[in-house]
């Protein structure tokens, strides 16, 4: 049986043709065994280009097609579909990448042409041994798990639920709302954060399609796109949210005072407490670490005080298994560690605050009822210094990236401060102001002009305490002078970093992270809300620093992607998957351990591939010393032929 | 010190109780100094078992061979096989257990610690004796090797006559055993670990390339290194087309499509490729018994190839083969903090 291959070489305008002698590639390949048709065209991906592939398949009875063009990431799909229209099995169409891997990286025309010939020839050899494959049909679970109950997770859950999908929203803390719930006002409109967020939170709690799991964490996820199995661990729910009347009787009698994490440590709370008045689920919650012992003999005051009988010390943690078709990760951000900014005295001096602490000071629900007062003596600060880029844009010592939102929230903080203390002075140290966004630049200008915030272009070297004042040593690079300010309060606009659990959830879900630890998207421009793992989507600040409008936008985008995925009755799975040569398998289990998708198990002492779990990555094939496992259409024989072709054999 | 009587009496118990089908150990050889492997089947024959510095073979190889032999038998004796194993041999058994090639219940391991000694290198010994013939070689407690010759006993420092791998060995006790003889000794103080391979690594790239070219061009591709290796148990060797299995089920297409990564001729390039592939396939599996180097008829220092990879595995991934059958193998496992500077 001799196969009939067709070779199509693209000029890509001059992208390829400027460096590679395309005509030469065509004439060389025409002489190869098995090649019965070859041609070049200026834009193979254009409609006439694709049509020429379709026509050539029909006219020349081609049973393999090689397109020599750009990366298969871009047009493999296009040409496989065209081949299919021409009557060829799409998996018998291969792409030879002579643009990214040849024309774009070389200058010498003769050598680049020689390389393009080798790349194309090796693809031809591979295609001559390509099997005809049929995509594997996989059923879909029409349910979604959203991890993280901040604004990103809330928006995404609502969009999905409103589209008719069942949603499980998993939140680590006792209430949903995330960092947005802690904010006082939001830029650039200065509308109250809680006022715009709480209606959405209420909608989540009332939505029949949304199951809310608070104090819960995803422990493990198995399965694959359309069919994930997640294990969610929920802490013991000592207070029944159904019965809790939010009367505060329990907190009044509770003898334990713990740091209030929702006020960023500025106040205390009882072991039994409600995180926020607007908390969803609307219920008190018992902090078991702070509680004296969940034992009526030791304390038991809250249980006695609760008239509704909502408290039960015998509750145990639970683990729930959930089947979902897609997962959205919205685990958000944390502020860059205060211990890392020793030069600014954060953590050492009580009046050096971070951005979130200042939000709480400005917030009506915060520790001071919305009055800006110094934590050390509860006096109104008259001189406040805001330091931008604390930890951001400092590749030597801290984070290399720009945290994006700090310019804007610092302008907001300074404006709010001036509204609270009109006779006070607000100083902002900045590198430059990044205020791209609708109404953002006007907002910053307003803070300078109308609210007389003093902007100083330069960095702060040190903050130290002297005679009850915070000495801020900085430089104003515009006037070229060193500046020393006696401040009553210093607010640091700290860098945003991925939230603490991000590394762990990335590992659990087997999705990548970038160099800064944020979740990695599948393509920085064209697939911004997809992870590299099918069926797992990203949204919010866990993916990169972003503000509320962008987060909401991305959350809805992720929801749209999920809807697109789960709207099909059946998913198609790539059939180019691993295949075991049972005669050669010794059952050593190396491939079982190596498989990143847990697709291989040992059945009767031989490796067995679950065809739906397998992604065809070939790790198993690379691991097996006995050549007992191969990936279809990338078999060892094909690899051998490809190498031979490149070596001139 | 390990008393051979203890090993013999345990072997006798096992055989008399019918708990094992044979005891695989060493006996005096009819030809030459080195002890030879033996299967003791009858309890009265346990007196033939010996234990000294001439017990160089890695008996784990026979576990693999026995498995093949048993497969061919119509009514195989399914009782376990007892095996006398030095530290290195026990690590080989652990790798076989790890790869599910041998089941734990199929083997009774009589682990013997080399304590402060090891096994002799016959080439070194011949040099040291200057033409005299050794009749026996025994390590004593003080790091010396006593060698009996026709003209009386001679004592050598261990470093002069022990095998390189024993001098570099830091795990001279069994990592797995049912009964252990001798003491667990960690500190031996002969040579630094990987000393031999480090001296090769110190060469310039050109020197090193010339060094290996000089060795590989001698290779006659007898595959003795493969035959003696307990880890080379594949039925079909990917780099040896003569080993490709042809059964009545093998189709003509399969035969035509067999990949010949390496030609059968002994050209330097194909020889080098053979040894490189073998070394790579032993990465994380080779436990440094150095049997390949011992049996090489043309004296290629094969141990250096394998220990070089062993060194990488240890230094980069903290991996020592054969310490625990439950650990995932080197090439099939990764940690998040694995070094990745070499990926660009």
mmCIF file of C-alpha atoms in Angstrom, chain A residues 129 507 581 584 586-590 593-594 602 623 625-627 636-637 640 643, chain B residues 98-101 231 233-234 236 238 257 259-261 281 285 328-329 331-332 336:
data_model
loop_
_atom_site.group_PDB
_atom_site.id
_atom_site.type_symbol
_atom_site.label_atom_id
_atom_site.label_comp_id
_atom_site.label_asym_id
_atom_site.label_seq_id
_atom_site.Cartn_x
_atom_site.Cartn_y
_atom_site.Cartn_z
ATOM 1 C CA UNK A 129 2.203 6.759 8.750
ATOM 2 C CA UNK A 507 -1.212 21.948 42.232
ATOM 3 C CA UNK A 581 2.057 -2.553 23.267
ATOM 4 C CA UNK A 584 6.405 -5.289 25.540
ATOM 5 C CA UNK A 586 6.498 -5.443 31.914
ATOM 6 C CA UNK A 587 4.153 -3.652 34.288
ATOM 7 C CA UNK A 588 6.906 -1.599 35.946
ATOM 8 C CA UNK A 589 4.411 1.244 36.546
ATOM 9 C CA UNK A 590 6.801 4.019 35.529
ATOM 10 C CA UNK A 593 3.642 7.403 38.065
ATOM 11 C CA UNK A 594 4.707 9.712 35.253
ATOM 12 C CA UNK A 602 -2.188 -1.376 35.790
ATOM 13 C CA UNK A 623 9.481 7.407 30.325
ATOM 14 C CA UNK A 625 12.493 2.179 28.690
ATOM 15 C CA UNK A 626 10.890 -0.752 26.937
ATOM 16 C CA UNK A 627 9.220 1.188 24.119
ATOM 17 C CA UNK A 636 8.200 5.888 17.894
ATOM 18 C CA UNK A 637 8.349 4.683 14.322
ATOM 19 C CA UNK A 640 12.315 7.628 14.017
ATOM 20 C CA UNK A 643 14.671 12.028 12.662
ATOM 21 C CA UNK B 98 9.859 -1.339 42.688
ATOM 22 C CA UNK B 99 9.350 -2.230 39.028
ATOM 23 C CA UNK B 100 7.010 -5.099 39.936
ATOM 24 C CA UNK B 101 9.343 -7.506 38.209
ATOM 25 C CA UNK B 231 18.152 -4.413 35.364
ATOM 26 C CA UNK B 233 15.575 -7.758 31.828
ATOM 27 C CA UNK B 234 13.608 -6.560 28.783
ATOM 28 C CA UNK B 236 13.415 -7.089 23.569
ATOM 29 C CA UNK B 238 15.520 -1.449 21.800
ATOM 30 C CA UNK B 257 8.228 -1.450 10.736
ATOM 31 C CA UNK B 259 12.910 0.571 14.329
ATOM 32 C CA UNK B 260 16.623 0.059 14.062
ATOM 33 C CA UNK B 261 17.928 2.925 16.160
ATOM 34 C CA UNK B 281 17.913 3.322 30.470
ATOM 35 C CA UNK B 285 17.884 2.062 38.251
ATOM 36 C CA UNK B 328 8.395 6.237 42.474
ATOM 37 C CA UNK B 329 11.248 5.737 40.042
ATOM 38 C CA UNK B 331 12.369 9.224 35.650
ATOM 39 C CA UNK B 332 8.692 8.889 36.398
ATOM 40 C CA UNK B 336 7.766 21.090 42.382
#
